[in-house]
One Martini backbone bead per residue (centre of mass of N, CA, C, O) as a GRO file, in nm:
protein
  171
    1MET     BB    1   0.097   0.037   0.023
    2THR     BB    2   0.072   0.352  -0.019
    3GLU     BB    3   0.097   0.659   0.117
    4LEU     BB    4  -0.152   0.783  -0.023
    5THR     BB    5  -0.358   0.565   0.049
    6PHE     BB    6  -0.325   0.586   0.355
    7THR     BB    7  -0.409   0.887   0.379
    8VAL     BB    8  -0.690   0.864   0.254
    9LEU     BB    9  -0.800   0.657   0.460
   10LYS     BB   10  -0.750   0.816   0.716
   11TYR     BB   11  -0.928   1.068   0.638
   12GLY     BB   12  -1.186   0.913   0.575
   13PHE     BB   13  -1.228   0.797   0.862
   14LEU     BB   14  -1.234   1.069   1.006
   15ILE     BB   15  -1.482   1.180   0.861
   16LEU     BB   16  -1.671   0.946   0.934
   17LEU     BB   17  -1.656   0.990   1.239
   18TRP     BB   18  -1.772   1.284   1.241
   19VAL     BB   19  -2.042   1.211   1.113
   20PHE     BB   20  -2.133   1.016   1.334
   21VAL     BB   21  -2.125   1.217   1.570
   22TRP     BB   22  -2.322   1.422   1.451
   23LEU     BB   23  -2.565   1.225   1.425
   24ALA     BB   24  -2.583   1.149   1.724
   25VAL     BB   25  -2.633   1.433   1.837
   26ARG     BB   26  -2.883   1.499   1.668
   27SER     BB   27  -3.056   1.264   1.774
   28LEU     BB   28  -3.050   1.342   2.074
   29HIS     BB   29  -3.173   1.623   2.041
   30ARG     BB   30  -3.444   1.525   1.925
   31ASP     BB   31  -3.527   1.348   2.164
   32VAL     BB   32  -3.531   1.571   2.377
   33ALA     BB   33  -3.725   1.767   2.223
   34SER     BB   34  -3.974   1.563   2.211
   35TYR     BB   35  -4.011   1.573   2.546
   36SER     BB   36  -4.063   1.866   2.526
   37PRO     BB   37  -4.250   2.125   2.584
   38LYS     BB   38  -4.449   2.312   2.355
   39PRO     BB   39  -4.544   2.589   2.236
   40SER     BB   40  -4.778   2.724   2.079
   41LYS     BB   41  -4.850   2.935   1.827
   42LYS     BB   42  -5.025   3.122   1.995
   43HIS     BB   43  -4.813   3.171   2.219
   44ARG     BB   44  -4.582   3.279   2.038
   45LYS     BB   45  -4.739   3.522   1.923
   46ARG     BB   46  -4.798   3.656   2.195
   47THR     BB   47  -4.499   3.690   2.279
   48GLN     BB   48  -4.408   3.859   2.035
   49ALA     BB   49  -4.610   4.091   2.076
   50ALA     BB   50  -4.507   4.170   2.359
   51GLN     BB   51  -4.216   4.235   2.275
   52GLN     BB   52  -4.284   4.453   2.065
   53ALA     BB   53  -4.439   4.638   2.264
   54ALA     BB   54  -4.193   4.683   2.456
   55GLN     BB   55  -4.007   4.815   2.220
   56ALA     BB   56  -4.194   5.026   2.182
   57PRO     BB   57  -4.276   5.332   2.191
   58ALA     BB   58  -4.422   5.538   2.396
   59PRO     BB   59  -4.696   5.696   2.422
   60THR     BB   60  -4.851   5.974   2.465
   61PRO     BB   61  -5.019   6.097   2.712
   62THR     BB   62  -5.366   6.098   2.783
   63PRO     BB   63  -5.636   6.197   2.908
   64ALA     BB   64  -5.862   6.041   3.092
   65PRO     BB   65  -6.163   5.958   3.128
   66VAL     BB   66  -6.414   5.974   3.341
   67LYS     BB   67  -6.520   5.718   3.547
   68PRO     BB   68  -6.732   5.541   3.689
   69ALA     BB   69  -6.782   5.375   3.954
   70ARG     BB   70  -6.721   5.056   4.047
   71PRO     BB   71  -6.795   4.792   4.159
   72ALA     BB   72  -6.698   4.533   4.273
   73VAL     BB   73  -6.497   4.292   4.210
   74GLU     BB   74  -6.501   4.050   3.985
   75GLN     BB   75  -6.556   3.721   3.997
   76PRO     BB   76  -6.467   3.432   3.905
   77THR     BB   77  -6.640   3.141   3.722
   78VAL     BB   78  -6.401   3.026   3.533
   79LEU     BB   79  -6.209   2.776   3.377
   80VAL     BB   80  -5.954   2.835   3.123
   81ILE     BB   81  -5.814   2.675   2.854
   82ILE     BB   82  -5.552   2.830   2.642
   83ASP     BB   83  -5.331   2.586   2.646
   84GLY     BB   84  -5.310   2.291   2.477
   85PRO     BB   85  -5.485   1.997   2.445
   86LEU     BB   86  -5.749   2.157   2.605
   87ALA     BB   87  -5.813   2.389   2.440
   88GLY     BB   88  -6.126   2.560   2.533
   89THR     BB   89  -6.177   2.462   2.804
   90THR     BB   90  -6.440   2.462   3.051
   91MET     BB   91  -6.490   2.542   3.413
   92PRO     BB   92  -6.674   2.561   3.673
   93LEU     BB   93  -6.619   2.668   3.998
   94GLY     BB   94  -6.805   2.727   4.221
   95ASN     BB   95  -6.741   2.608   4.569
   96GLY     BB   96  -6.530   2.418   4.525
   97GLN     BB   97  -6.277   2.225   4.426
   98ILE     BB   98  -5.993   2.200   4.200
   99THR     BB   99  -5.835   1.938   4.034
  100LEU     BB  100  -5.500   1.863   3.905
  101GLY     BB  101  -5.413   1.586   3.676
  102ARG     BB  102  -5.363   1.247   3.578
  103ALA     BB  103  -5.572   1.143   3.744
  104ALA     BB  104  -5.906   1.040   3.727
  105GLY     BB  105  -6.003   1.202   4.006
  106ASN     BB  106  -5.990   1.461   3.870
  107SER     BB  107  -6.136   1.740   3.742
  108VAL     BB  108  -5.860   1.777   3.573
  109VAL     BB  109  -5.733   1.590   3.308
  110LEU     BB  110  -5.377   1.550   3.238
  111ASP     BB  111  -5.217   1.420   2.951
  112ASP     BB  112  -4.898   1.438   3.099
  113GLU     BB  113  -4.563   1.371   3.180
  114PHE     BB  114  -4.534   1.668   3.346
  115VAL     BB  115  -4.767   1.552   3.526
  116SER     BB  116  -4.901   1.487   3.808
  117SER     BB  117  -5.146   1.309   3.953
  118HIS     BB  118  -5.134   1.542   4.194
  119HIS     BB  119  -5.065   1.870   4.135
  120ALA     BB  120  -5.329   2.066   4.180
  121ARG     BB  121  -5.523   2.336   4.344
  122ILE     BB  122  -5.846   2.494   4.356
  123PHE     BB  123  -5.957   2.746   4.596
  124ARG     BB  124  -6.108   2.889   4.856
  125ASP     BB  125  -6.024   3.173   5.026
  126PRO     BB  126  -6.103   3.257   5.345
  127GLY     BB  127  -5.971   3.542   5.372
  128SER     BB  128  -6.057   3.677   5.072
  129GLY     BB  129  -6.273   3.496   4.888
  130GLY     BB  130  -6.098   3.392   4.681
  131TRP     BB  131  -5.888   3.243   4.466
  132ALA     BB  132  -5.669   2.957   4.495
  133ILE     BB  133  -5.335   2.812   4.472
  134GLU     BB  134  -5.191   2.470   4.486
  135ASP     BB  135  -4.922   2.278   4.526
  136LEU     BB  136  -4.893   1.904   4.551
  137GLY     BB  137  -4.587   1.816   4.512
  138SER     BB  138  -4.468   1.840   4.246
  139THR     BB  139  -4.210   1.786   4.029
  140ASN     BB  140  -4.246   2.047   3.804
  141GLY     BB  141  -4.459   2.233   3.884
  142THR     BB  142  -4.601   2.570   3.918
  143VAL     BB  143  -4.697   2.844   3.698
  144VAL     BB  144  -4.744   3.191   3.798
  145GLY     BB  145  -4.694   3.448   3.602
  146GLY     BB  146  -4.383   3.319   3.553
  147LYS     BB  147  -4.388   3.184   3.847
  148LYS     BB  148  -4.299   2.978   4.083
  149LEU     BB  149  -4.473   2.787   4.301
  150ILE     BB  150  -4.444   2.756   4.661
  151GLU     BB  151  -4.722   2.861   4.764
  152ALA     BB  152  -5.007   2.947   4.843
  153ALA     BB  153  -5.220   3.151   4.619
  154VAL     BB  154  -5.368   3.405   4.495
  155LEU     BB  155  -5.601   3.403   4.203
  156PRO     BB  156  -5.638   3.600   3.965
  157ALA     BB  157  -5.768   3.718   3.702
  158ARG     BB  158  -5.592   3.652   3.403
  159VAL     BB  159  -5.375   3.449   3.514
  160PRO     BB  160  -5.135   3.253   3.411
  161VAL     BB  161  -5.124   2.886   3.418
  162ARG     BB  162  -4.863   2.633   3.440
  163ILE     BB  163  -4.900   2.278   3.343
  164GLY     BB  164  -4.683   2.184   3.163
  165ALA     BB  165  -4.862   2.217   2.849
  166THR     BB  166  -5.066   2.379   3.030
  167THR     BB  167  -5.288   2.666   3.002
  168PHE     BB  168  -5.452   2.877   3.249
  169GLU     BB  169  -5.756   3.061   3.357
  170LEU     BB  170  -5.943   3.299   3.517
  171ARG     BB  171  -6.299   3.441   3.446
   0.00000   0.00000   0.00000
């Protein structure tokens, strides 16, 4: 075997090795990405619109017309799932608690591997009379308004709550 043939084979195998490593890393990346929850197109568009609005220059303030005083703050009456596999689903709040998780005994069953069997609950807060949310020791946590929930907290209307790939709010 000549020295030229040996050099060509050596570099050919080296290139083949790097192609194999690149393909293995690419395959692993796709596997990991396929198990990660992805935000829906609707959520991505909403996030992009919010970012663009934040970057836009603020308009000059104009005096607001005087509005008549409103009666007491309106309490939410339904839980609305706004993103995820059950998007569009609504559930009346009633007077009892609502439990969320993978187990069949929950009020809202979320078929998602990132959701614990008994993930969270929504209940009437006796102190404020409003609705509150509590994480039930879930593995991946509950995110309320972009922040991870550490302890039970009052849940105002229209604040997004994310559990796994599902986002909901009270209305």
